[in-house]
C-alpha cells in the first residue's frame, strides 16, 4: 500500500496563520494610534472586537490588557492633576471615563472619594473666608475644622486655622496680659488718707473696680500727690507703697492682696508656655530668661530644642518678647570667588655651541684584542683615536601665556568658617624602625593647590565683613633623604586680610607676583668674550617666568538677621519685686478739663471728683477730634485675564500718624501678587521710613507695615501702598482690607469704614 502526502492542507494552514497575524497587528497598531491621540474608549473597543473576531490571537489579547492598563493610568494621572489645580468637575468626568474602562479599580474609587472630600474642603475654605471677612472668627474656625475633618492635610485650611487661632488667642488673652482698658490720666492729692478712700476716688475717676483680699488693711494711711498720671501707674504706686500686689481680673476689675509668697500662690494665675525654638539653642535661651526675669529654671529639651515655662501671665508676656528677639535666624551669605593665576614664560636660546672637550684613546694593534705593554712601545699617531663633540647651532624661541581659573561658590553662615581646597593631596611616606629591627611605614598627606578660608560676618545694614586667608602652593621638587624616605619642597604664597564689603560689591586682590629671570651662556674661552664677535663663539640662554595671582570675591547676602527697632528692643518691666511688661512712660500735659481730681480736706481726704466726673486723655481727645483715618482704592477700569495691572491704596488722616500696619485679603486662585511697594504718604517730609511686607499666596494674605522716623508724623492725603497684580482668570475679584492699625503720634487714631475693591476681569 502506498501513501501519498498532499502539501495543500499545510500550505493553507500557513497562509491562514499569516493572514491572521497580519490582521491582528493592524488592529493593534490602530489601537496604539488611538491611545496616543487620547481616544482610549475607541482603542479598547477596537481591541475587544478584534479579540471577539480572532479569539486565538495572543497579540490582540495581550494588547487589550496593555491598552486597558495604560488608559486607566493616563486617566488617573490626568484626574490627579485636575484635582490639584482645583478643576473638580473635570476630574469627576475623567474618573468616570476611567471607571467605565475598569469598574473594579480601587484606585479610581479612592480618587473619586478624594475629589469629593477636596470639594468639601474648598467649600469650607470659601465659607471660612467669608465668615472671617465678616468678623465672625469663631464661626470661621469651626468651618475650617469641619473642612479639616475631611482633608486633614489641606495646606490652605491649615494655614487659615493657624491664623484664626492666633487672632482668637490674642483677643481672648487673659486680662492680666492685656492690662487695664483705662488709658486716661488722673490727678490725686491725699494726705494721710485711708487706703479705702484713695481706691474709692480712683474708682469714681476712672471706673476701675477693686476687690480686696481679706488680709488687706483698708485703714492703712496713704499720702499721695499725683498730677496727670495714668491710672495704671497710680494703682502701681499705691500697691507698691503698701506691700500689696495686684491681679487684673478683667479690663475693669483689679484684685489687691498682700505681696507675700502665700498670697501669691493663692491668687497669682499661672500659664504654661512651650517655646519651640527654630534657631537659638535651648540652653542659651533658658539662661537668658533666668538672667533677665529672675525665674525658676525652665524645662529644657535639647533633643527637640524647646523650653517650657510655668509662670504668671506678666512673666510669660515678657518671655515671649525676649524669645522673639533671641530666636532669630542666622544670616547667610553666598561668596562668589574667582581665583586667576596668570603665568607668562619667555625663553630665548641663540648662538653656536662649540665643543667644549675632546678625548684621546690608544688603539690596539690590528688583529689584537686589546692593549699590551709591548704594543704601547709602537704607539704612534695612527694608533691614537680622537673623540670630539659636534658643533650645535641654537635657534630657539618659546613664548607661553597660561591662565588657570577656579570659580568656586560657597554658602556660609555668619561667623562660621568655610574652607575651599582646589588641588591635590600629596602622600608623604615616613619609615619607622623599632629596636627589634621591625620596619614600618606611615603615610601622611599634604594639601597642595589653592586653599581658601573665609569667615563672613553679616551686619544688619547689609554689609559683610570677611576674614580671608588664601594660600597657593605647588610642588617645587622632590627630596630623597638618607634613609630613603621621600619628601617634597613646597613653594607657597599666602595672603591674609579682613575685608568689609557691601552686598554685591566685588573686591579684587592682586599683587601676589613671582618673577624669575635666568640668563646663562656657553662661550669659547677668549673668543667668546670679544665684543660683538663674541656672539659667533658663544650660545646665550635667557629664561623669564612671571606668575601673578588675582583673587576676586563678591558676597551676596541670601538671608539677613533683622535688626529690631527701639520699640521692640526696649522693654519697661517695672520693679524687681513687681516685674511685668509696662508701657513706655510718656509725659502727658495737664489740662484742668482732662483730669479727675481728688482734693484733700483736713485730716481725712475726701475726693472732690463727683461720680459723674470722667478722666479724658488730651491726646486721645485731639486724635478723636481730628476725624477717622480713611482709606481709598484706585484701580484701572478695564482688566483682562493674564494682564498685569497696578492698584493704589490711598490714606487720608488729619491726625499725625507714625505708622500704619495693615492686612489685605485676596483670592489666591484668581489673582497673583507680583510686587508690593511703599507709597509716598509717610515720606512727605523726606524722613526715613521702615517698610516691611509679606505675601502668603496660599492663604491669600498681604501683610504690610510702614513706620516713619519723623518725629512730627505724617498728615494729609497720599498713597500708602502700590500693588502690582496679575489676573489669572476672568470673573469678579475682591480686595478686602481685613486689618488696619494706624499708629497715632498722640493717643489712638479712629478708623473709618474699610473699603473693599471689586475688580471685574474679562
XYZ file of C-alpha atoms in Angstrom:
762
model
C 0.000 0.000 0.000
C 1.344 3.375 -0.942
C 0.680 6.623 0.985
C 0.823 9.981 -0.711
C 1.424 13.274 1.168
C -0.544 16.294 -0.093
C 1.087 19.717 0.565
C -2.190 21.670 0.150
C -3.513 21.412 3.781
C -0.162 22.507 5.281
C 0.112 25.402 2.839
C -3.429 26.503 3.643
C -2.724 26.440 7.385
C 0.401 28.548 6.972
C -1.461 31.015 4.792
C -4.260 31.278 7.346
C -1.823 31.884 10.198
C -0.022 34.546 8.168
C -3.251 36.375 7.322
C -4.446 36.117 10.949
C -1.207 37.565 12.299
C -1.264 40.434 9.793
C -4.849 41.398 10.673
C -4.121 41.255 14.406
C -1.106 43.512 14.029
C -3.111 46.025 12.005
C -5.788 46.134 14.700
C -3.192 46.616 17.438
C -1.388 49.358 15.521
C -4.651 51.208 15.000
C -5.403 50.896 18.742
C -1.952 52.299 19.620
C -2.613 55.321 17.406
C -5.941 55.948 19.143
C -4.244 55.683 22.567
C -1.672 58.296 21.624
C -4.467 60.617 20.478
C -6.312 60.180 23.796
C -9.270 58.293 22.337
C -8.991 55.470 24.862
C -12.540 54.180 24.515
C -12.296 53.710 20.749
C -8.917 51.994 21.065
C -10.142 49.478 23.633
C -13.378 48.876 21.759
C -11.389 48.046 18.597
C -9.209 45.614 20.503
C -12.267 43.954 22.090
C -13.868 43.493 18.689
C -10.599 42.051 17.382
C -10.419 39.551 20.250
C -14.029 38.543 19.550
C -13.293 38.058 15.866
C -9.903 36.394 16.352
C -10.064 34.708 19.787
C -6.931 32.655 19.135
C -4.745 35.765 18.626
C -2.351 36.157 21.565
C -1.240 39.523 20.149
C -4.726 41.011 20.464
C -5.328 39.585 23.938
C -2.033 40.975 25.255
C -2.693 44.311 23.511
C -6.138 44.585 25.129
C -4.754 44.104 28.642
C -1.892 46.518 27.996
C -4.199 49.162 26.492
C -6.633 49.000 29.413
C -3.819 49.394 31.936
C -2.230 52.279 30.029
C -5.536 54.093 29.502
C -6.518 53.848 33.168
C -3.076 55.064 34.294
C -3.197 58.069 31.977
C -6.716 58.993 33.050
C -5.772 58.704 36.729
C -2.755 60.958 36.197
C -4.920 63.481 34.355
C -7.561 63.450 37.106
C -4.916 63.906 39.801
C -3.534 66.948 38.011
C -7.009 68.419 37.547
C -7.772 67.922 41.224
C -4.512 69.618 42.225
C -5.413 72.818 40.333
C -8.992 72.850 41.628
C -10.790 71.645 38.451
C -13.033 69.221 40.299
C -15.733 68.907 37.602
C -13.131 67.956 35.002
C -11.591 65.488 37.460
C -15.024 63.851 38.005
C -15.565 63.445 34.268
C -12.087 61.984 33.804
C -12.633 59.494 36.613
C -15.973 58.433 35.128
C -14.159 57.629 31.873
C -11.611 55.573 33.798
C -14.339 53.808 35.760
C -16.088 52.804 32.534
C -12.886 51.110 31.412
C -12.188 49.363 34.732
C -15.247 49.377 37.058
C -13.490 47.491 39.873
C -10.311 49.548 40.060
C -9.779 50.580 43.701
C -7.504 53.460 42.787
C -10.284 55.087 40.758
C -12.790 54.711 43.592
C -10.321 56.125 46.129
C -9.540 59.107 43.912
C -13.254 59.792 43.424
C -13.639 59.901 47.182
C -10.638 62.255 47.446
C -12.205 64.635 44.925
C -15.442 64.683 46.932
C -13.529 65.427 50.125
C -11.434 68.082 48.388
C -14.568 69.749 47.067
C -15.991 69.866 50.587
C -12.735 71.309 51.885
C -12.771 74.052 49.238
C -16.360 74.849 50.147
C -15.378 75.024 53.825
C -12.451 77.287 52.934
C -14.656 79.713 51.000
C -17.189 79.702 53.822
C -14.475 80.349 56.408
C -13.009 83.242 54.411
C -16.454 84.808 54.067
C -17.066 84.485 57.812
C -13.637 85.859 58.640
C -14.196 88.903 56.421
C -17.480 89.402 58.286
C -15.531 89.437 61.616
C -17.084 86.100 62.648
C -13.808 84.434 63.528
C -15.148 81.729 65.844
C -17.637 80.531 63.228
C -14.890 80.695 60.611
C -12.675 78.493 62.788
C -15.440 75.924 63.143
C -15.856 75.892 59.354
C -12.115 75.309 58.955
C -12.151 72.467 61.470
C -15.079 70.888 59.616
C -13.123 71.001 56.375
C -10.028 69.528 58.011
C -12.008 66.528 59.181
C -12.466 65.641 55.513
C -8.966 66.622 54.314
C -6.594 66.790 57.302
C -3.597 67.905 55.238
C -5.162 70.641 53.123
C -2.495 73.361 53.274
C -4.776 76.361 52.801
C -7.119 75.190 55.561
C -4.198 74.530 57.900
C -2.728 77.982 57.280
C -6.106 79.648 57.849
C -6.603 77.599 61.024
C -3.265 78.808 62.430
C -4.133 82.398 61.589
C -7.596 82.261 63.169
C -6.320 80.513 66.284
C -3.623 83.159 66.729
C -6.095 86.029 66.323
C -8.662 84.467 68.645
C -5.947 83.696 71.162
C -4.871 87.313 71.145
C -8.437 88.570 71.524
C -9.221 86.113 74.329
C -5.961 86.572 76.220
C -6.153 86.707 79.995
C -6.826 90.200 81.254
C -3.525 90.129 83.097
C -1.697 90.037 79.783
C -3.760 92.729 78.079
C -3.762 95.122 81.021
C -6.408 97.602 82.018
C -8.560 99.158 79.350
C -8.383 102.596 81.033
C -5.769 104.806 79.375
C -6.868 108.176 80.730
C -4.964 110.291 83.230
C -5.942 111.134 86.775
C -4.873 113.607 89.479
C -4.756 112.511 93.133
C -3.940 114.672 96.163
C -4.230 112.856 99.508
C -2.561 113.407 102.825
C -2.755 110.680 105.464
C -5.961 109.259 103.985
C -7.255 105.694 104.425
C -6.462 103.228 101.642
C -10.158 102.579 101.025
C -10.747 106.304 100.423
C -7.974 106.516 97.843
C -9.248 103.438 95.999
C -12.767 104.863 96.032
C -11.501 108.079 94.436
C -9.719 106.114 91.740
C -12.910 104.150 91.078
C -15.025 107.322 90.718
C -12.462 108.980 88.473
C -11.673 106.062 86.182
C -14.328 103.388 86.525
C -11.821 100.755 87.720
C -13.316 98.334 90.280
C -11.263 96.934 93.175
C -11.604 93.651 95.062
C -9.633 93.462 98.321
C -8.286 90.329 99.917
C -9.418 89.705 103.464
C -5.919 90.362 104.769
C -5.591 93.810 103.174
C -5.669 96.531 105.838
C -8.130 99.067 104.478
C -7.430 101.605 107.227
C -3.741 101.918 106.413
C -2.829 105.541 105.708
C -1.877 106.821 102.276
C -0.159 110.071 101.346
C -0.220 110.628 97.606
C 0.349 113.611 95.292
C -0.101 112.823 91.607
C -0.717 115.154 88.670
C -1.816 113.834 85.249
C -0.738 110.277 85.972
C -2.044 107.225 84.163
C -4.499 105.159 86.162
C -2.325 102.077 85.791
C 0.693 103.925 87.220
C -1.350 105.333 90.087
C -2.516 101.844 91.105
C 1.075 100.558 90.930
C 2.299 103.356 93.188
C -0.411 102.739 95.777
C 0.102 98.958 95.845
C 3.896 99.209 95.834
C 3.988 101.620 98.749
C 1.844 99.330 100.929
C 3.429 95.929 100.090
C 0.450 94.907 98.013
C 0.281 93.031 94.772
C -2.452 93.033 92.173
C -4.135 90.713 89.682
C -6.208 92.041 86.812
C -9.453 90.089 86.772
C -10.757 91.822 83.642
C -10.208 95.122 81.874
C -12.174 96.999 84.568
C -11.520 94.947 87.730
C -8.378 94.607 89.889
C -7.813 92.248 92.819
C -5.467 93.534 95.557
C -3.746 91.191 98.019
C -0.671 91.250 100.299
C 2.603 90.691 98.477
C 3.605 87.559 100.357
C 4.590 84.139 98.989
C 1.493 82.513 100.440
C -0.869 85.037 98.880
C 0.952 84.920 95.568
C 0.478 81.166 95.382
C -3.192 81.694 96.243
C -4.045 84.498 93.825
C -1.482 84.566 91.041
C -2.617 82.825 87.882
C -0.038 80.799 86.030
C 0.382 79.849 82.394
C 2.358 77.002 80.911
C 4.065 78.169 77.748
C 6.176 75.960 75.494
C 8.629 77.637 73.130
C 9.773 75.615 70.116
C 12.995 77.300 69.023
C 13.908 77.363 65.382
C 17.370 78.936 65.504
C 18.610 79.654 69.024
C 19.832 76.886 71.349
C 17.519 75.921 74.174
C 20.285 76.205 76.791
C 21.262 79.753 75.878
C 17.621 80.862 75.697
C 16.929 79.376 79.129
C 19.968 81.201 80.542
C 18.678 84.462 79.036
C 15.256 84.046 80.635
C 16.740 83.141 84.019
C 19.052 86.142 83.978
C 16.536 88.707 82.774
C 13.345 87.592 84.520
C 14.698 86.006 87.751
C 12.507 82.936 87.282
C 12.801 79.309 88.247
C 14.781 77.023 85.993
C 12.693 76.303 82.899
C 12.415 72.830 81.457
C 14.922 72.380 78.625
C 14.715 69.656 75.973
C 17.840 69.775 73.854
C 16.649 66.999 71.542
C 13.519 68.895 70.465
C 15.199 72.287 71.075
C 12.364 73.595 73.222
C 11.903 75.182 76.623
C 8.800 75.203 78.809
C 7.838 77.791 81.432
C 5.211 77.860 84.154
C 4.883 81.442 85.306
C 2.443 84.308 85.728
C 0.872 85.930 82.652
C 3.075 89.000 83.122
C 6.283 86.919 83.121
C 5.081 84.872 80.133
C 4.410 88.069 78.169
C 7.952 89.252 78.863
C 9.369 85.825 77.997
C 7.598 85.869 74.643
C 9.168 89.224 73.795
C 12.617 88.055 74.820
C 12.369 84.745 72.958
C 11.167 86.537 69.813
C 14.227 88.801 69.957
C 16.625 85.945 70.744
C 15.331 83.224 68.420
C 16.372 84.929 65.190
C 17.777 83.040 62.241
C 21.439 83.476 61.476
C 22.390 85.438 58.421
C 23.698 83.542 55.409
C 25.856 84.757 52.561
C 26.914 83.312 49.230
C 30.563 84.018 48.442
C 31.420 84.074 44.758
C 35.182 83.610 44.414
C 37.270 83.844 41.249
C 40.914 82.780 41.511
C 43.026 83.591 38.462
C 46.670 82.571 38.120
C 48.366 84.305 35.174
C 51.654 82.746 34.128
C 53.904 84.190 31.419
C 57.071 82.467 30.082
C 59.653 83.783 27.629
C 62.574 81.502 26.573
C 65.273 82.573 24.094
C 68.323 80.437 23.175
C 70.546 81.755 20.343
C 74.177 81.118 19.262
C 76.695 78.447 18.332
C 77.543 75.794 20.866
C 81.177 74.768 20.176
C 82.626 71.551 21.530
C 83.976 72.143 24.997
C 86.177 68.984 25.221
C 87.881 66.249 23.184
C 89.269 62.801 24.125
C 92.356 60.761 23.022
C 92.078 56.952 23.051
C 95.014 54.499 22.276
C 94.012 51.795 19.834
C 95.266 48.140 19.866
C 97.467 46.639 17.146
C 95.400 45.349 14.227
C 94.421 41.762 14.932
C 94.949 42.109 18.712
C 92.076 42.050 21.164
C 93.450 44.685 23.470
C 96.398 46.799 24.536
C 99.562 45.276 25.956
C 102.725 46.798 27.380
C 104.716 45.790 24.334
C 102.154 47.276 21.964
C 102.496 50.611 23.738
C 106.108 50.819 22.515
C 104.962 51.088 18.932
C 102.249 53.699 19.712
C 102.101 56.397 17.060
C 99.561 58.852 15.577
C 97.895 56.089 13.565
C 97.005 54.183 16.759
C 95.566 57.119 18.731
C 91.827 57.731 18.364
C 90.381 61.236 18.869
C 86.795 61.937 20.159
C 85.311 65.424 19.530
C 81.680 66.553 20.188
C 79.635 68.016 17.366
C 79.003 71.681 16.623
C 75.440 72.761 17.620
C 73.689 75.879 16.321
C 70.861 77.029 18.719
C 67.925 78.972 17.207
C 65.185 78.626 19.834
C 62.360 80.988 20.961
C 59.466 79.893 23.221
C 56.554 82.119 24.358
C 53.844 80.898 26.717
C 50.822 82.511 28.434
C 48.738 80.429 30.835
C 45.596 81.320 32.782
C 44.489 78.935 35.499
C 40.988 79.827 36.717
C 38.961 78.494 39.609
C 35.464 79.882 40.199
C 34.047 78.259 43.343
C 30.897 79.384 45.142
C 30.345 78.630 48.779
C 27.443 79.363 51.094
C 28.290 80.119 54.703
C 26.567 81.231 57.877
C 27.548 84.421 59.577
C 30.519 83.928 61.962
C 31.131 80.405 60.654
C 34.307 79.361 58.834
C 34.183 77.958 55.324
C 37.073 76.277 53.515
C 37.799 75.638 49.849
C 40.615 73.379 48.587
C 41.307 73.081 44.888
C 44.334 70.873 44.316
C 45.831 67.561 45.362
C 46.749 65.660 48.484
C 50.382 64.626 48.106
C 51.382 61.495 50.057
C 54.476 61.666 52.259
C 55.789 58.257 53.338
C 57.782 58.032 56.574
C 59.728 54.904 57.603
C 59.961 53.964 61.272
C 62.167 51.250 62.762
C 61.990 49.789 66.234
C 64.733 48.431 68.491
C 63.891 44.896 67.372
C 64.510 45.829 63.768
C 60.871 45.924 62.745
C 60.389 48.426 59.923
C 57.054 50.172 59.335
C 55.885 52.902 57.046
C 53.300 55.606 57.706
C 51.610 57.816 55.143
C 50.595 61.412 55.698
C 49.163 63.823 53.165
C 49.989 67.413 52.303
C 47.390 69.726 50.763
C 48.871 71.288 47.658
C 46.963 73.722 45.468
C 44.627 76.620 46.220
C 43.374 76.794 49.787
C 40.872 79.496 50.709
C 39.473 80.022 54.191
C 36.773 82.634 54.791
C 34.781 83.673 57.837
C 31.982 86.121 56.951
C 30.151 88.323 59.437
C 26.919 89.829 58.136
C 25.781 93.104 59.696
C 22.142 94.260 59.711
C 22.996 97.157 57.368
C 23.735 94.715 54.501
C 27.488 94.821 54.870
C 29.702 91.753 55.091
C 32.987 91.630 56.972
C 35.127 88.794 55.604
C 38.174 87.369 57.349
C 40.078 85.860 54.448
C 43.085 83.596 54.222
C 44.481 82.487 50.853
C 47.331 80.046 50.236
C 48.593 78.907 46.841
C 51.148 76.100 46.947
C 52.875 73.882 44.407
C 55.466 71.122 44.338
C 58.917 72.592 43.768
C 60.987 69.399 43.807
C 61.329 66.007 45.428
C 63.923 65.393 48.122
C 65.194 61.904 48.897
C 66.514 61.556 52.447
C 69.477 59.440 53.500
C 67.141 56.847 54.931
C 65.310 56.505 51.645
C 62.196 58.452 52.591
C 60.700 60.836 50.075
C 59.973 64.443 50.982
C 58.838 67.419 48.945
C 59.838 71.018 48.738
C 56.656 73.096 48.634
C 56.510 76.555 47.090
C 53.792 78.683 48.680
C 52.277 82.138 48.602
C 49.965 83.405 51.357
C 47.650 86.346 51.846
C 45.575 87.139 54.952
C 43.290 90.132 55.260
C 39.956 91.384 56.571
C 37.529 92.963 54.107
C 34.303 94.869 54.627
C 32.085 94.847 51.555
C 28.513 95.741 50.775
C 26.070 93.217 49.359
C 27.058 92.541 45.741
C 30.298 94.549 45.893
C 33.374 92.926 44.309
C 36.856 93.285 45.761
C 39.923 92.459 43.679
C 43.071 91.265 45.443
C 46.204 91.208 43.296
C 49.932 91.724 43.653
C 50.967 88.189 44.579
C 53.633 88.227 41.855
C 56.564 85.869 41.365
C 59.269 86.942 38.853
C 62.075 84.584 37.835
C 64.669 85.795 35.274
C 67.571 83.467 34.428
C 70.384 84.037 31.914
C 73.186 81.567 31.069
C 75.869 81.449 28.313
C 78.143 78.771 26.844
C 81.278 80.524 25.410
C 84.604 79.625 23.815
C 87.314 80.911 26.181
C 88.777 84.170 24.975
C 86.919 84.372 21.699
C 83.504 84.287 23.293
C 84.310 87.326 25.435
C 85.070 89.606 22.485
C 82.589 92.441 21.880
C 80.132 91.792 19.014
C 82.256 88.990 17.520
C 81.901 87.042 20.739
C 78.318 86.143 19.742
C 79.834 83.938 16.986
C 81.719 81.882 19.571
C 79.010 81.550 22.241
C 75.442 80.355 22.881
C 73.092 82.532 25.097
C 70.012 81.196 27.004
C 67.512 83.702 28.530
C 64.616 82.262 30.573
C 61.965 84.636 32.049
C 58.932 83.456 34.055
C 56.305 85.680 35.692
C 53.367 84.406 37.765
C 50.637 86.633 39.238
C 47.749 85.535 41.439
C 44.481 87.513 41.315
C 41.539 86.925 43.677
C 38.080 88.453 43.208
C 35.466 87.916 45.920
C 31.826 89.026 45.866
C 29.471 88.487 48.826
C 25.753 88.118 48.155
C 23.533 88.125 51.224
C 20.905 85.390 50.998
C 19.293 85.899 54.386
C 19.982 88.697 56.829
C 19.144 88.825 60.507
C 16.638 91.660 61.036
C 17.607 94.450 63.396
C 14.753 95.127 65.823
C 13.737 98.730 66.215
C 13.826 100.512 69.543
C 10.162 99.761 70.199
C 10.909 96.020 70.099
C 14.316 96.004 71.744
C 13.379 98.216 74.705
C 11.007 96.919 77.370
C 9.909 98.599 80.577
C 9.413 95.845 83.131
C 8.670 97.706 86.345
C 10.495 96.955 89.574
C 12.272 93.768 90.550
C 9.544 92.952 93.056
C 6.735 93.521 90.553
C 8.072 92.536 87.150
C 5.669 92.928 84.264
C 5.587 94.433 80.810
C 4.716 98.122 81.053
C 4.066 100.813 78.520
C 6.919 103.226 77.848
C 6.462 106.238 80.140
C 5.391 109.351 78.273
C 4.980 112.885 79.503
C 1.317 113.884 79.308
C 0.402 117.594 79.595
C -2.040 118.521 82.326
C -5.356 120.160 81.481
C -7.976 121.064 84.055
C -10.763 119.697 81.899
C -8.939 116.440 81.266
C -8.348 115.097 84.775
C -10.418 113.740 87.589
C -9.191 115.434 90.763
C -9.367 114.335 94.373
C -8.893 117.270 96.781
C -7.800 116.755 100.417
C -9.532 118.059 103.462
C -8.184 118.500 106.930
C -7.492 115.152 108.487
C -9.411 112.859 106.147
C -9.212 113.095 102.366
C -12.473 113.481 100.533
C -12.347 113.327 96.742
C -13.667 116.389 95.010
C -14.470 114.462 91.869
C -18.120 113.578 91.653
C -19.477 110.283 90.421
C -20.116 111.794 87.001
C -16.587 113.100 86.601
C -14.623 111.337 83.856
C -10.912 111.458 83.069
C -10.210 112.102 79.379
C -6.762 111.889 77.861
C -5.901 115.109 75.927
C -4.018 113.277 73.137
C -6.871 110.859 72.710
C -9.353 113.709 72.555
C -7.238 115.509 69.970
C -6.954 112.372 67.861
C -10.702 111.822 68.054
C -11.404 115.440 67.093
C -9.174 115.124 64.022
C -11.552 112.624 62.454
C -11.084 108.981 61.469
C -8.380 107.568 59.199
C -9.836 106.960 55.749
C -8.617 104.536 53.067
C -9.459 104.565 49.359
C -8.670 102.388 46.326
C -7.613 103.410 42.822
C -7.670 100.789 40.072
C -7.977 100.623 36.260
C -11.499 100.420 34.884
C -10.882 97.597 32.394
C -8.959 94.421 33.167
C -8.202 91.344 31.103
C -7.237 87.873 32.254
C -3.474 87.294 32.104
C -2.643 91.024 32.098
C -0.656 92.849 34.772
C -2.068 95.971 36.410
C -1.437 98.297 39.345
C -3.836 99.307 42.115
C -3.120 102.053 44.635
C -4.301 102.257 48.241
C -4.614 105.848 49.420
C -4.735 107.134 53.003
C -6.153 110.364 54.412
C -5.644 111.462 58.019
C -5.895 114.818 59.763
C -4.163 113.432 62.853
C -0.381 112.865 62.632
C 0.465 109.188 62.152
C 3.734 107.346 62.815
C 2.860 104.129 61.061
C 0.099 102.040 59.548
C 0.322 98.223 59.732
C -2.398 96.554 57.695
C -3.503 93.284 56.119
C -5.236 92.755 52.781
C -7.038 89.600 51.705
C -7.228 88.484 48.080
C -8.427 85.359 46.210
C -5.244 83.360 45.599
C -6.835 81.238 42.867
C -7.713 84.128 40.581
C -5.093 86.752 41.496
C -1.303 86.755 41.711
C 0.620 89.403 43.667
C 3.765 90.370 41.769
C 5.082 93.310 43.802
C 4.211 95.402 46.861
C 5.801 98.866 47.072
C 5.582 101.704 49.565
C 3.649 104.855 48.722
C 4.646 108.462 49.404
C 2.351 109.213 52.365
C 4.920 108.637 55.137
C 7.755 110.188 53.114
C 6.215 113.642 52.762
C 8.811 115.376 54.952
C 11.749 113.446 53.487
C 12.321 111.419 56.659
C 13.479 107.802 56.659
C 10.862 105.059 56.733
C 10.871 101.377 57.557
C 8.795 99.280 55.148
C 8.182 95.545 55.501
C 5.763 93.301 53.681
C 4.945 89.626 53.207
C 2.706 87.860 50.691
C 1.176 84.486 51.517
C -0.049 83.081 48.220
C -1.524 80.046 49.964
C -3.969 81.848 52.253
C -4.383 84.945 50.063
C -2.965 87.434 52.518
C -0.798 90.555 52.155
C 0.795 91.910 55.337
C 2.497 95.312 55.214
C 3.929 97.643 57.819
C 5.214 101.196 57.370
C 6.870 103.219 60.126
C 8.362 106.699 59.781
C 11.220 108.125 61.837
C 9.896 111.681 61.520
C 9.065 112.977 64.995
C 6.215 115.072 63.624
C 4.435 112.180 61.953
C 2.593 112.361 58.636
C -0.777 114.009 57.885
C -2.881 114.836 54.876
C -3.534 112.618 51.882
C -1.268 110.354 49.861
C -0.618 106.900 48.541
C 0.018 104.280 51.204
C 0.714 101.211 49.032
C 1.001 100.212 45.418
C 0.215 96.630 44.393
C 1.309 95.189 41.059
C -1.065 92.318 40.337
C -1.863 89.775 37.635
C -5.322 88.370 36.971
C -5.254 84.606 36.445
C -8.844 84.060 35.321
C -11.865 86.163 34.345
C -14.529 86.995 36.866
C -15.037 89.245 39.887
C -12.117 89.729 42.291
C -12.368 91.364 45.731
C -9.503 93.005 47.619
C -10.558 93.192 51.276
C -8.716 95.171 53.959
C -9.005 92.771 56.891
C -6.982 94.773 59.409
C -5.722 98.348 59.845
C -3.915 99.509 62.981
C -2.729 103.102 62.483
C -0.152 104.304 64.998
C -1.053 107.853 66.004
C 1.564 110.273 67.271
C -0.723 111.127 70.215
C -3.500 108.953 71.529
C -5.434 106.404 69.496
C -6.461 107.130 65.910
C -10.047 106.463 64.923
C -10.586 104.258 61.870
C -13.245 104.890 59.257
C -15.017 102.245 57.215
C -12.563 99.922 55.476
C -13.342 99.880 51.730
C -13.444 96.759 49.560
C -12.206 96.917 45.974
C -14.246 94.936 43.431
C -12.430 94.184 40.163
C -14.195 92.757 37.097
C -11.769 90.773 34.962
C -12.825 89.990 31.418
